[in-house]
Amino acid sequence: MAYNFSQMTSFFFSLLLVFCFHFSDAQKVPAMYVFGDSLMDVGNNNYLKISLAKADFPHNGIDFPGKKPTGRFSNGKNSADFLAEKVGFEASPPPYLSLVKSNKSNGFPITGVSFASGGAGIFNGTDALFRQSIPLTKQAEHYTKVYEDLVQELGSAAAQDHLSKSLFIVVIGSNDILGFFNSGSDQAKKTTPQQFIDSMILALKLVLTRMHDLGARKYVIAGIGAVGCCPSQRNQNKDECNEEANTWSVKYNEALKTMLPGLKSELQGMDYSYVDAYSVFSRFIETPSTFGFTEVKSACCGLGNLKARVPCVPVANYCSNRSNHVFWDLYHPTETAARIFVDTVFYGTQQFAVPVNVNQLIAT
Ligand SMILES: *[C@@H]1O[C@H](CO)[C@@H](O)[C@H](O)[C@H]1NC(C)=O
Ligand SMILES: *[C@@H]1O[C@H](CO)[C@@H](O)[C@H](O)[C@H]1NC(C)=O
Ligand SMILES: CC(=O)N[C@H]1CO[C@H](CO)[C@@H](O)[C@@H]1O
């Protein structure tokens, strides 16, 4: 059987259409590079020997595909996964340490890497609370390795082009704030809260600048959520939110929102979406029924008052319905809360993401 020219061309064009459709529909950015703390960690801490900030045991992951603990501090997927799904990937990019430890000679995946680590802060010393994690500056050092690899593989121009369209996601600062307001912290004796948040902003600015030197252009930067209302804080405060921690989180967020436009004018080609985790989580707590939540104070998994005296360890109890809880454990949101958070900042109005939402950032 023979095909004529027009049949052949039409066949060829439908093939092309299928491929083009698949690329533009499925994958909106070439790669995602994720920096941050336990809100984003997808398993880097599994590779740390002595860390207390680990989640690679049950009941973490009971709602994850395969019902297995992966190192995510969640009953299921976390915000990194939902962001990845929104831009067309199956899940968060893999943890940097898993790639390094498996010693693959084929380098890092072109679609991105996650450097996030539970317990991490902007400051190197913040992780002292959890004995061991990978602080933001160290995460940036790890990114340098990935960057050098990419330049070697693609050449400088193609690597720059790839990175300029990729998302650099930074979710950090909660642990610095929580550590500072932990009674008896050394930092709190040496500096005022205002000095502390000012130095957080300065340190973060340096890291964002370093990333720009290494090709980053599109940043998704989260403010700190209402950390004073997490079960661990309520448990220490007669079940009420720790207003001091919340107040300073808001002040930090304001300072961050002031710093970013200045940084954008300093760094050529920089664009960003500042996502307001505080507003989103405050709405969960103030109008829970809008989101199907019936429990905003207690953790789902843990032991003792508000299931927050003991973390979500294997002997802890967990709630039967995870979709009506905001918090999975004493610090972290449920999969449901993470999903709604990402939906809100991806397409949300200026109340939740400025100057543009994540979807608009991708389109610029
Ligand atoms: C934090 O640690 C890194 C090494 O990972 C080091 O380069 C940096 O200077 C340290 N920062 C501070 C403020 O100590
Ligand atoms: C779990 O909670 C969700 C959200 O409130 C609700 O829609 C659902 O019906 C609940 N499931 C069960 C089995 O009670
Ligand atoms: C790609 C990579 O990391 N290769 C390393 C694998 O492990 C050997 C032995 O430790 C190193 O020499 C390679 O550089």
PDB file of C-alpha atoms and ligand atoms in Angstrom, residues 124 137-138 141, ligand 1:
ATOM      1  CA  ASN A 124      23.367  28.150  59.502  1.00  0.00           C
ATOM      2  CA  THR A 137      23.555  28.557  52.133  1.00  0.00           C
ATOM      3  CA  LYS A 138      24.560  24.903  51.937  1.00  0.00           C
ATOM      4  CA  GLU A 141      26.303  25.294  47.370  1.00  0.00           C
TER       5      GLU A 141
HETATM    6  C1  LIG B   1      27.210  29.149  56.556  1.00  0.00           C
HETATM    7  O1  LIG B   1      27.858  27.987  56.103  1.00  0.00           O
HETATM    8  C2  LIG B   1      28.457  28.092  54.830  1.00  0.00           C
HETATM    9  C3  LIG B   1      29.065  26.763  54.493  1.00  0.00           C
HETATM   10  O2  LIG B   1      28.097  25.861  54.163  1.00  0.00           O
HETATM   11  C4  LIG B   1      29.510  29.195  54.821  1.00  0.00           C
HETATM   12  O3  LIG B   1      30.012  29.363  53.518  1.00  0.00           O
HETATM   13  C5  LIG B   1      28.863  30.492  55.275  1.00  0.00           C
HETATM   14  O4  LIG B   1      29.847  31.488  55.388  1.00  0.00           O
HETATM   15  C6  LIG B   1      28.187  30.305  56.618  1.00  0.00           C
HETATM   16  N1  LIG B   1      27.500  31.532  56.957  1.00  0.00           N
HETATM   17  C7  LIG B   1      27.608  32.088  58.141  1.00  0.00           C
HETATM   18  C8  LIG B   1      26.863  33.375  58.326  1.00  0.00           C
HETATM   19  O5  LIG B   1      28.254  31.599  59.043  1.00  0.00           O
END
